[in-house]
Amino acid sequence: MPTSYIYLAILLYTFGSSSILVQGVFQQQQKPLLPFSSPTAVSNSNISSPPQYGRFLHLTDIHMDDHYKVGATITSFCHRDPRKHKKKKARKGKLAGHWGTPTTDCDSAPHMVYHSIDWIAQEWKDKIDFVVWTGDNARHDTEPGKIRRSGREILEYNIKITGALQHAFKRADNSSVPIVPCIGNNDIHPHNLLTGPTDTGDSNPQLVVYSDIWRDLIPKDQVATFRHGGYFSVDVAQGIRILSLNTLYFFDSNTAVGRCDAYGEPGWDHIQWLQQALEQARSEGIKVYIMGHVPPTTKTFKRDCLHDYTRLALDYQDVIKAHFYGHANADHFQILHRYPKKKKHQHQRLARQQPMDDDDDDDYDNDDDDDDDDSNGGCGRGIGIRRSNMGRQLRKQYKKNLKRYNGINDLVVIHVAPPLLPVYNPGFRVNEYNVDPTSPRFGTWMKYTQWYTDLAHWNEQYAHGNTTPPSFQVEYTTDVDYEMKDLSPQSWLDLARLFVQKSPAAHSLWSNYLQNMVVQT
Ligand SMILES: [Zn+2]
């Protein structure tokens, strides 16, 4: 990778959106950036390309940490060796493991990240149609006082992981499995904060940089859109389109942008684009999967952005087949409900960005929504502590929404996949969907299999001299473990209805769900 490019990126981060620097980026793009980059772009031309296996992967929240040190202390976030009593601590398993350190605040060891990508690709690249990859590739900013997380470091993780994925997911015939990225709140600098385009209409410099890092993954005709707003659409299989969202413009912790109901704000633009993209897909008879990093919830999204998102999700449920997200580091689904339409005077008031009253909707109480995020809006890892709390709140959310609202007419189901980062154990998901174009159920999400690897086991093996790298195994499947015949929104609401019943069978199913939330620990 040309270092000059990286330095340019640092300049961009340091000085913001100077048009001279942006121009510099465009000039730099003549040079290939990635060591593994392929000239073959994933583009709308893929619509006619075979094969159609009816499967796709979901990878999320890799959080690679180049400072990860095997044998380091947990209290140093796996960054530094202990001063003394190392052997004693090692015996007690209190030091960073070879393959990773689950149930701590340590991020991912790079050698495990590369191994996981290779393992997954080796197993699946010839059996899947595309990869959904929902962001947060860079480590958390765990020690801002000790190891500063710079814009350069964040970009380097994204460059390395993009390269590794492109290399690994190249098929024997040299074709590339389409990989669809999006930006996580830890993939930008500073953390959580992404501004919109400059006043003069220039593209956001960080988005320009990502458009180059992902230039083989973003269709050529979508590059301008991506540079403007960080979102794009891509046809990944016959009749299947992904809308990759930039949720940072909806994210409540992104204080660099305004609200979605204020004309001209990046979030407003994004909602307009989403609506147009859904309208277009409907007119073309194409089915859509929506993906993004931060899942829409009452805690994570700006309220009006959540209202708009929910409205579009319901208005276009004939087009949208599922909503795939990451960020929360726990395997679960959320149920969002319809909000009443705003009255005209409220629109005007909101456009002036005055504080919103609570009486314009019947939203949950504050204690009623998910608890998947920590208080500062980062990726709440909440190790082992929040499971029962989160479970309780989800159950309450399901119960209330199923009781108050009219099923799929009013409710939207949002899916959050667990991370490759070993918050618990590293995991990835293999999804299956209907690929029969003659079926009225074409594009319907049918099933998924959740995979994981037991890091405690592999670390122990390594400690005993067995250097075999970890392999992954099945944790659960939706058809067997939840007895779901398909993964349509109706089927998820039926499952939620089962969860909240008071019967031994319901209790057992719910316990199973809570266990799966934390990926076999
Ligand atoms: Zn995140």
Short mmCIF file of C-alpha atoms in Angstrom, two decimals, residues 68-439:
data_model
loop_
_atom_site.label_atom_id
_atom_site.label_comp_id
_atom_site.label_asym_id
_atom_site.label_seq_id
_atom_site.Cartn_x
_atom_site.Cartn_y
_atom_site.Cartn_z
CA TYR A 68 -2.83 -7.40 20.91
CA LYS A 69 -0.12 -9.26 22.76
CA VAL A 70 -0.35 -12.93 23.67
CA GLY A 71 0.36 -13.28 27.41
CA ALA A 72 -0.47 -9.64 28.19
CA THR A 73 -2.68 -8.70 31.11
CA ILE A 74 -6.42 -8.37 30.73
CA THR A 75 -6.33 -5.07 32.61
CA SER A 76 -4.07 -3.63 29.90
CA PHE A 77 -6.69 -4.68 27.29
CA CYS A 78 -4.22 -7.40 26.22
CA HIS A 79 -1.60 -4.78 25.36
CA ARG A 80 1.18 -5.24 27.96
CA ASP A 81 2.99 -8.02 29.76
CA PRO A 82 2.46 -8.40 33.49
CA ARG A 83 5.26 -7.08 35.66
CA LYS A 84 5.44 -10.12 37.90
CA HIS A 85 3.76 -13.38 38.84
CA LYS A 86 3.25 -14.07 35.16
CA LYS A 87 3.28 -17.82 35.50
CA LYS A 88 0.86 -17.76 38.36
CA LYS A 89 -1.55 -15.57 36.41
CA ALA A 90 -1.15 -17.65 33.29
CA ARG A 91 -2.10 -20.76 35.21
CA LYS A 92 -5.25 -19.05 36.32
CA GLY A 93 -6.05 -18.07 32.75
CA LYS A 94 -5.85 -14.37 33.46
CA LEU A 95 -3.57 -13.43 30.61
CA ALA A 96 -4.26 -12.89 26.90
CA GLY A 97 -4.78 -16.21 25.14
CA HIS A 98 -3.06 -17.20 21.93
CA TRP A 99 -6.20 -17.07 19.78
CA GLY A 100 -8.00 -14.36 21.70
CA THR A 101 -9.40 -13.57 25.12
CA PRO A 102 -13.17 -14.04 25.30
CA THR A 103 -15.36 -12.33 27.91
CA THR A 104 -12.89 -9.50 28.45
CA ASP A 105 -12.54 -6.04 26.92
CA CYS A 106 -9.62 -7.16 24.72
CA ASP A 107 -10.02 -6.80 20.95
CA SER A 108 -9.14 -9.36 18.25
CA ALA A 109 -5.67 -10.79 17.74
CA PRO A 110 -4.68 -10.12 14.08
CA HIS A 111 -3.48 -13.70 13.46
CA MET A 112 -6.92 -14.97 14.58
CA VAL A 113 -8.67 -12.45 12.31
CA TYR A 114 -6.70 -13.59 9.26
CA HIS A 115 -7.11 -17.23 10.18
CA SER A 116 -10.89 -16.82 10.64
CA ILE A 117 -11.30 -15.09 7.28
CA ASP A 118 -9.30 -17.81 5.55
CA TRP A 119 -11.13 -20.62 7.34
CA ILE A 120 -14.57 -19.18 6.58
CA ALA A 121 -13.72 -18.44 2.94
CA GLN A 122 -12.18 -21.87 2.40
CA GLU A 123 -15.35 -23.51 3.65
CA TRP A 124 -17.89 -21.23 2.04
CA LYS A 125 -16.63 -19.30 -0.98
CA ASP A 126 -17.85 -21.94 -3.42
CA LYS A 127 -21.24 -22.31 -1.73
CA ILE A 128 -22.41 -18.71 -1.33
CA ASP A 129 -23.63 -15.89 -3.56
CA PHE A 130 -22.37 -12.90 -1.56
CA VAL A 131 -21.06 -11.62 1.79
CA VAL A 132 -22.77 -9.05 3.99
CA TRP A 133 -20.05 -7.32 6.04
CA THR A 134 -21.43 -4.84 8.54
CA GLY A 135 -18.45 -2.83 9.76
CA ASP A 136 -16.33 -1.99 12.79
CA ASN A 137 -13.05 -3.45 11.60
CA ALA A 138 -10.84 -1.26 13.77
CA ARG A 139 -10.12 -1.89 17.44
CA HIS A 140 -11.99 0.00 20.12
CA ASP A 141 -10.41 3.10 21.57
CA THR A 142 -9.77 1.27 24.83
CA GLU A 143 -6.71 3.18 26.02
CA PRO A 144 -6.94 6.70 24.62
CA GLY A 145 -4.45 7.91 27.21
CA LYS A 146 -1.86 5.22 26.40
CA ILE A 147 -2.25 4.04 22.82
CA ARG A 148 -3.88 6.76 20.79
CA ARG A 149 -6.11 5.46 18.03
CA SER A 150 -5.32 7.58 15.02
CA GLY A 151 -7.17 8.03 11.76
CA ARG A 152 -4.27 6.32 10.05
CA GLU A 153 -4.48 3.23 12.24
CA ILE A 154 -8.23 2.95 11.63
CA LEU A 155 -7.76 3.13 7.87
CA GLU A 156 -4.97 0.57 7.98
CA TYR A 157 -7.25 -1.99 9.66
CA ASN A 158 -9.84 -1.40 6.97
CA ILE A 159 -7.31 -1.68 4.18
CA LYS A 160 -5.84 -4.88 5.60
CA ILE A 161 -9.18 -6.56 6.23
CA THR A 162 -10.62 -5.51 2.87
CA GLY A 163 -7.53 -6.99 1.20
CA ALA A 164 -7.74 -10.19 3.22
CA LEU A 165 -11.42 -10.67 2.42
CA GLN A 166 -10.97 -9.97 -1.30
CA HIS A 167 -8.06 -12.37 -1.45
CA ALA A 168 -9.81 -15.10 0.52
CA PHE A 169 -13.12 -14.88 -1.33
CA LYS A 170 -11.66 -15.32 -4.79
CA ARG A 171 -13.07 -18.48 -6.36
CA ALA A 172 -11.10 -21.10 -8.25
CA ASP A 173 -12.27 -19.63 -11.58
CA ASN A 174 -10.80 -16.28 -10.45
CA SER A 175 -14.22 -14.69 -10.02
CA SER A 176 -14.85 -12.73 -6.83
CA VAL A 177 -17.64 -13.38 -4.37
CA PRO A 178 -19.44 -10.04 -4.02
CA ILE A 179 -18.59 -8.52 -0.63
CA VAL A 180 -20.76 -5.66 0.58
CA PRO A 181 -19.20 -3.33 3.17
CA CYS A 182 -20.53 -0.51 5.29
CA ILE A 183 -18.91 1.91 7.74
CA GLY A 184 -18.93 1.23 11.47
CA ASN A 185 -18.77 3.85 14.19
CA ASN A 186 -15.24 2.64 15.01
CA ASP A 187 -14.11 2.91 11.38
CA ILE A 188 -14.05 6.69 11.45
CA HIS A 189 -12.02 9.27 13.29
CA PRO A 190 -12.92 10.64 15.72
CA HIS A 191 -15.01 7.72 16.96
CA ASN A 192 -18.77 8.07 16.16
CA LEU A 193 -18.42 11.45 14.44
CA LEU A 194 -18.94 11.73 10.70
CA THR A 195 -19.83 15.05 9.15
CA GLY A 196 -21.80 15.53 5.97
CA PRO A 197 -20.55 17.00 2.72
CA THR A 198 -18.99 20.43 2.97
CA ASP A 199 -21.03 23.57 2.39
CA THR A 200 -19.65 23.85 -1.11
CA GLY A 201 -21.03 20.43 -1.95
CA ASP A 202 -17.73 18.59 -1.83
CA SER A 203 -17.73 14.97 -0.80
CA ASN A 204 -16.84 14.07 2.75
CA PRO A 205 -13.09 13.32 2.73
CA GLN A 206 -13.45 10.20 4.88
CA LEU A 207 -16.04 8.83 2.47
CA VAL A 208 -13.76 9.58 -0.47
CA VAL A 209 -11.01 7.56 1.19
CA TYR A 210 -13.38 4.64 1.82
CA SER A 211 -14.65 4.82 -1.76
CA ASP A 212 -11.08 4.08 -2.77
CA ILE A 213 -10.44 1.35 -0.20
CA TRP A 214 -13.68 -0.34 -1.38
CA ARG A 215 -13.42 0.58 -5.04
CA ASP A 216 -13.71 -3.06 -6.11
CA LEU A 217 -16.76 -3.54 -3.89
CA ILE A 218 -18.83 -0.46 -4.72
CA PRO A 219 -20.34 -0.46 -8.23
CA LYS A 220 -18.84 2.24 -10.43
CA ASP A 221 -22.20 3.92 -10.92
CA GLN A 222 -22.60 4.17 -7.14
CA VAL A 223 -19.28 5.80 -6.30
CA ALA A 224 -20.61 9.35 -6.47
CA THR A 225 -23.53 8.39 -4.22
CA PHE A 226 -21.18 6.76 -1.74
CA ARG A 227 -18.85 9.76 -1.69
CA HIS A 228 -21.80 12.00 -1.02
CA GLY A 229 -23.45 10.00 1.75
CA GLY A 230 -21.58 6.76 2.53
CA TYR A 231 -24.44 4.56 1.25
CA PHE A 232 -24.92 2.64 -1.98
CA SER A 233 -26.87 -0.12 -3.67
CA VAL A 234 -25.49 -3.23 -5.29
CA ASP A 235 -27.10 -6.15 -7.12
CA VAL A 236 -25.52 -9.23 -5.60
CA ALA A 237 -27.53 -11.97 -7.26
CA GLN A 238 -30.28 -12.37 -9.81
CA GLY A 239 -33.14 -10.16 -8.65
CA ILE A 240 -31.52 -9.41 -5.27
CA ARG A 241 -30.27 -5.94 -4.32
CA ILE A 242 -28.54 -4.83 -1.16
CA LEU A 243 -28.96 -1.32 0.16
CA SER A 244 -25.88 -0.67 2.29
CA LEU A 245 -26.73 2.16 4.67
CA ASN A 246 -24.54 4.68 6.42
CA THR A 247 -26.14 4.48 9.85
CA LEU A 248 -23.73 7.06 11.25
CA TYR A 249 -26.06 9.69 9.82
CA PHE A 250 -28.89 8.22 11.93
CA PHE A 251 -26.78 7.44 14.99
CA ASP A 252 -27.68 9.41 18.08
CA SER A 253 -24.03 9.54 19.18
CA ASN A 254 -22.99 11.26 15.97
CA THR A 255 -23.35 14.85 17.12
CA ALA A 256 -21.61 16.12 13.98
CA VAL A 257 -24.86 15.95 12.00
CA GLY A 258 -28.43 17.07 12.58
CA ARG A 259 -31.67 15.21 12.47
CA CYS A 260 -33.37 13.35 9.65
CA ASP A 261 -36.35 15.69 9.55
CA ALA A 262 -34.25 18.79 8.97
CA TYR A 263 -34.02 19.54 5.27
CA GLY A 264 -30.51 19.25 3.87
CA GLU A 265 -29.01 17.36 6.80
CA PRO A 266 -27.10 14.20 5.80
CA GLY A 267 -29.71 12.05 7.56
CA TRP A 268 -32.49 13.76 5.60
CA ASP A 269 -30.63 13.12 2.35
CA HIS A 270 -30.08 9.52 3.35
CA ILE A 271 -33.78 8.92 4.01
CA GLN A 272 -34.67 10.46 0.64
CA TRP A 273 -32.17 8.18 -1.08
CA LEU A 274 -33.49 5.13 0.77
CA GLN A 275 -37.05 5.88 -0.27
CA GLN A 276 -36.06 6.40 -3.90
CA ALA A 277 -33.98 3.22 -3.92
CA LEU A 278 -36.89 1.20 -2.50
CA GLU A 279 -39.29 2.73 -5.01
CA GLN A 280 -36.94 1.86 -7.82
CA ALA A 281 -36.50 -1.71 -6.61
CA ARG A 282 -40.27 -2.09 -6.42
CA SER A 283 -40.71 -0.84 -9.96
CA GLU A 284 -38.04 -3.23 -11.20
CA GLY A 285 -39.48 -6.19 -9.31
CA ILE A 286 -36.27 -6.61 -7.33
CA LYS A 287 -36.09 -7.83 -3.71
CA VAL A 288 -33.97 -5.93 -1.21
CA TYR A 289 -31.90 -6.74 1.85
CA ILE A 290 -31.04 -3.72 3.96
CA MET A 291 -27.75 -3.74 5.85
CA GLY A 292 -25.91 -1.33 8.10
CA HIS A 293 -23.72 -1.13 11.15
CA VAL A 294 -25.68 0.46 13.99
CA PRO A 295 -29.09 -1.24 14.30
CA PRO A 296 -32.13 1.02 14.44
CA THR A 297 -33.43 1.12 18.01
CA THR A 298 -34.86 3.78 20.28
CA LYS A 299 -31.52 4.07 22.02
CA THR A 300 -29.19 4.12 19.04
CA PHE A 301 -31.01 6.21 16.41
CA LYS A 302 -32.03 9.83 16.51
CA ARG A 303 -35.72 9.61 17.16
CA ASP A 304 -36.94 11.14 13.92
CA CYS A 305 -34.50 8.99 11.93
CA LEU A 306 -35.98 5.93 13.61
CA HIS A 307 -39.48 7.13 12.75
CA ASP A 308 -38.54 7.59 9.10
CA TYR A 309 -36.73 4.26 8.95
CA THR A 310 -39.66 2.40 10.46
CA ARG A 311 -42.12 4.13 8.13
CA LEU A 312 -40.12 3.14 5.04
CA ALA A 313 -39.58 -0.40 6.32
CA LEU A 314 -43.35 -0.80 6.66
CA ASP A 315 -44.27 1.01 3.45
CA TYR A 316 -41.91 -1.19 1.45
CA GLN A 317 -42.26 -4.52 3.18
CA ASP A 318 -43.22 -6.10 -0.14
CA VAL A 319 -39.71 -5.17 -1.34
CA ILE A 320 -37.53 -5.51 1.81
CA LYS A 321 -36.89 -9.12 2.77
CA ALA A 322 -34.72 -8.51 5.86
CA HIS A 323 -32.70 -5.96 7.84
CA PHE A 324 -29.14 -7.04 8.78
CA TYR A 325 -27.02 -5.23 11.37
CA GLY A 326 -24.04 -5.58 13.72
CA HIS A 327 -22.58 -3.28 16.39
CA ALA A 328 -24.38 -4.61 19.46
CA ASN A 329 -22.15 -7.68 19.88
CA ALA A 330 -25.02 -9.90 20.94
CA ASP A 331 -27.06 -12.27 18.81
CA HIS A 332 -30.70 -11.08 18.91
CA PHE A 333 -33.57 -9.42 17.08
CA GLN A 334 -35.44 -6.23 17.80
CA ILE A 335 -39.07 -5.43 17.05
CA LEU A 336 -39.77 -1.84 16.04
CA HIS A 337 -43.26 -0.40 15.76
CA ARG A 338 -45.02 2.06 13.50
CA TYR A 339 -45.09 5.69 14.60
CA PRO A 340 -47.98 7.99 13.89
CA LYS A 341 -47.44 10.37 11.01
CA LYS A 342 -46.29 13.81 12.03
CA LYS A 343 -48.71 16.67 11.67
CA LYS A 344 -47.77 19.56 9.44
CA HIS A 345 -47.09 22.02 12.24
CA GLN A 346 -44.81 19.49 13.85
CA HIS A 347 -42.84 19.19 10.64
CA GLN A 348 -42.25 22.91 10.64
CA ARG A 349 -41.30 22.94 14.25
CA LEU A 350 -38.95 19.98 13.84
CA ALA A 351 -37.31 21.50 10.83
CA ARG A 352 -36.20 24.33 13.06
CA GLN A 353 -34.65 21.67 15.27
CA GLN A 354 -36.34 22.64 18.46
CA PRO A 355 -36.58 20.01 21.14
CA MET A 356 -39.23 17.44 20.38
CA ASP A 357 -42.08 16.85 22.79
CA ASP A 358 -42.72 13.34 23.87
CA ASP A 359 -46.42 13.54 23.11
CA ASP A 360 -46.07 13.10 19.37
CA ASP A 361 -45.84 9.38 19.64
CA ASP A 362 -46.39 6.49 21.94
CA ASP A 363 -42.84 5.34 22.11
CA TYR A 364 -41.56 2.99 24.73
CA ASP A 365 -40.66 4.24 28.11
CA ASN A 366 -36.95 4.64 28.47
CA ASP A 367 -36.68 1.42 30.36
CA ASP A 368 -38.41 -0.53 27.68
CA ASP A 369 -35.97 -0.71 24.83
CA ASP A 370 -32.83 -2.61 24.19
CA ASP A 371 -29.75 -2.25 26.24
CA ASP A 372 -27.26 -3.29 23.66
CA ASP A 373 -25.19 -0.18 23.76
CA ASP A 374 -23.08 1.34 26.44
CA SER A 375 -23.84 4.73 27.82
CA ASN A 376 -21.36 6.61 25.66
CA GLY A 377 -22.80 5.28 22.43
CA GLY A 378 -19.91 3.01 21.57
CA CYS A 379 -20.15 -0.69 20.96
CA GLY A 380 -21.32 -1.75 24.36
CA ARG A 381 -19.56 -5.00 25.03
CA GLY A 382 -21.12 -5.30 28.46
CA ILE A 383 -19.27 -8.52 29.08
CA GLY A 384 -21.50 -11.11 30.64
CA ILE A 385 -23.25 -8.50 32.73
CA ARG A 386 -26.02 -7.30 30.56
CA ARG A 387 -27.35 -10.52 29.18
CA SER A 388 -30.12 -10.92 31.71
CA ASN A 389 -30.93 -7.22 31.59
CA MET A 390 -30.98 -7.17 27.81
CA GLY A 391 -33.01 -10.36 27.71
CA ARG A 392 -35.54 -8.94 30.13
CA GLN A 393 -35.90 -5.76 28.14
CA LEU A 394 -36.21 -7.56 24.82
CA ARG A 395 -38.89 -9.80 26.25
CA LYS A 396 -40.77 -6.75 27.48
CA GLN A 397 -40.37 -5.10 24.07
CA TYR A 398 -41.73 -8.17 22.26
CA LYS A 399 -44.65 -8.49 24.62
CA LYS A 400 -45.67 -4.86 24.48
CA ASN A 401 -45.37 -4.52 20.73
CA LEU A 402 -47.22 -7.74 19.98
CA LYS A 403 -50.02 -6.61 22.28
CA ARG A 404 -50.30 -3.00 21.11
CA TYR A 405 -49.74 -3.29 17.38
CA ASN A 406 -51.21 -5.14 14.47
CA GLY A 407 -48.55 -7.71 13.55
CA ILE A 408 -46.58 -7.22 10.35
CA ASN A 409 -48.76 -4.26 9.37
CA ASP A 410 -47.18 -2.24 12.17
CA LEU A 411 -44.05 -4.09 13.24
CA VAL A 412 -40.55 -4.34 11.76
CA VAL A 413 -38.06 -7.04 12.73
CA ILE A 414 -34.38 -6.06 12.86
CA HIS A 415 -31.61 -8.65 13.02
CA VAL A 416 -28.32 -8.23 14.84
CA ALA A 417 -25.60 -10.78 14.13
CA PRO A 418 -22.94 -11.57 16.73
CA PRO A 419 -19.35 -10.40 16.12
CA LEU A 420 -16.18 -12.10 14.98
CA LEU A 421 -14.60 -10.22 17.88
CA PRO A 422 -14.51 -12.68 20.78
CA VAL A 423 -16.75 -10.71 23.11
CA TYR A 424 -17.98 -14.19 23.93
CA ASN A 425 -16.76 -16.49 21.16
CA PRO A 426 -16.12 -15.44 17.56
CA GLY A 427 -19.06 -16.16 15.28
CA PHE A 428 -20.35 -15.79 11.74
CA ARG A 429 -23.65 -16.56 10.09
CA VAL A 430 -24.62 -18.51 6.97
CA ASN A 431 -28.00 -17.39 5.63
CA GLU A 432 -30.21 -19.17 3.11
CA TYR A 433 -32.78 -17.53 0.86
CA ASN A 434 -35.27 -18.47 -1.82
CA VAL A 435 -33.67 -18.19 -5.28
CA ASP A 436 -36.56 -19.48 -7.36
CA PRO A 437 -37.56 -16.50 -9.54
CA THR A 438 -40.89 -18.15 -10.38
CA SER A 439 -41.83 -18.45 -6.70
#
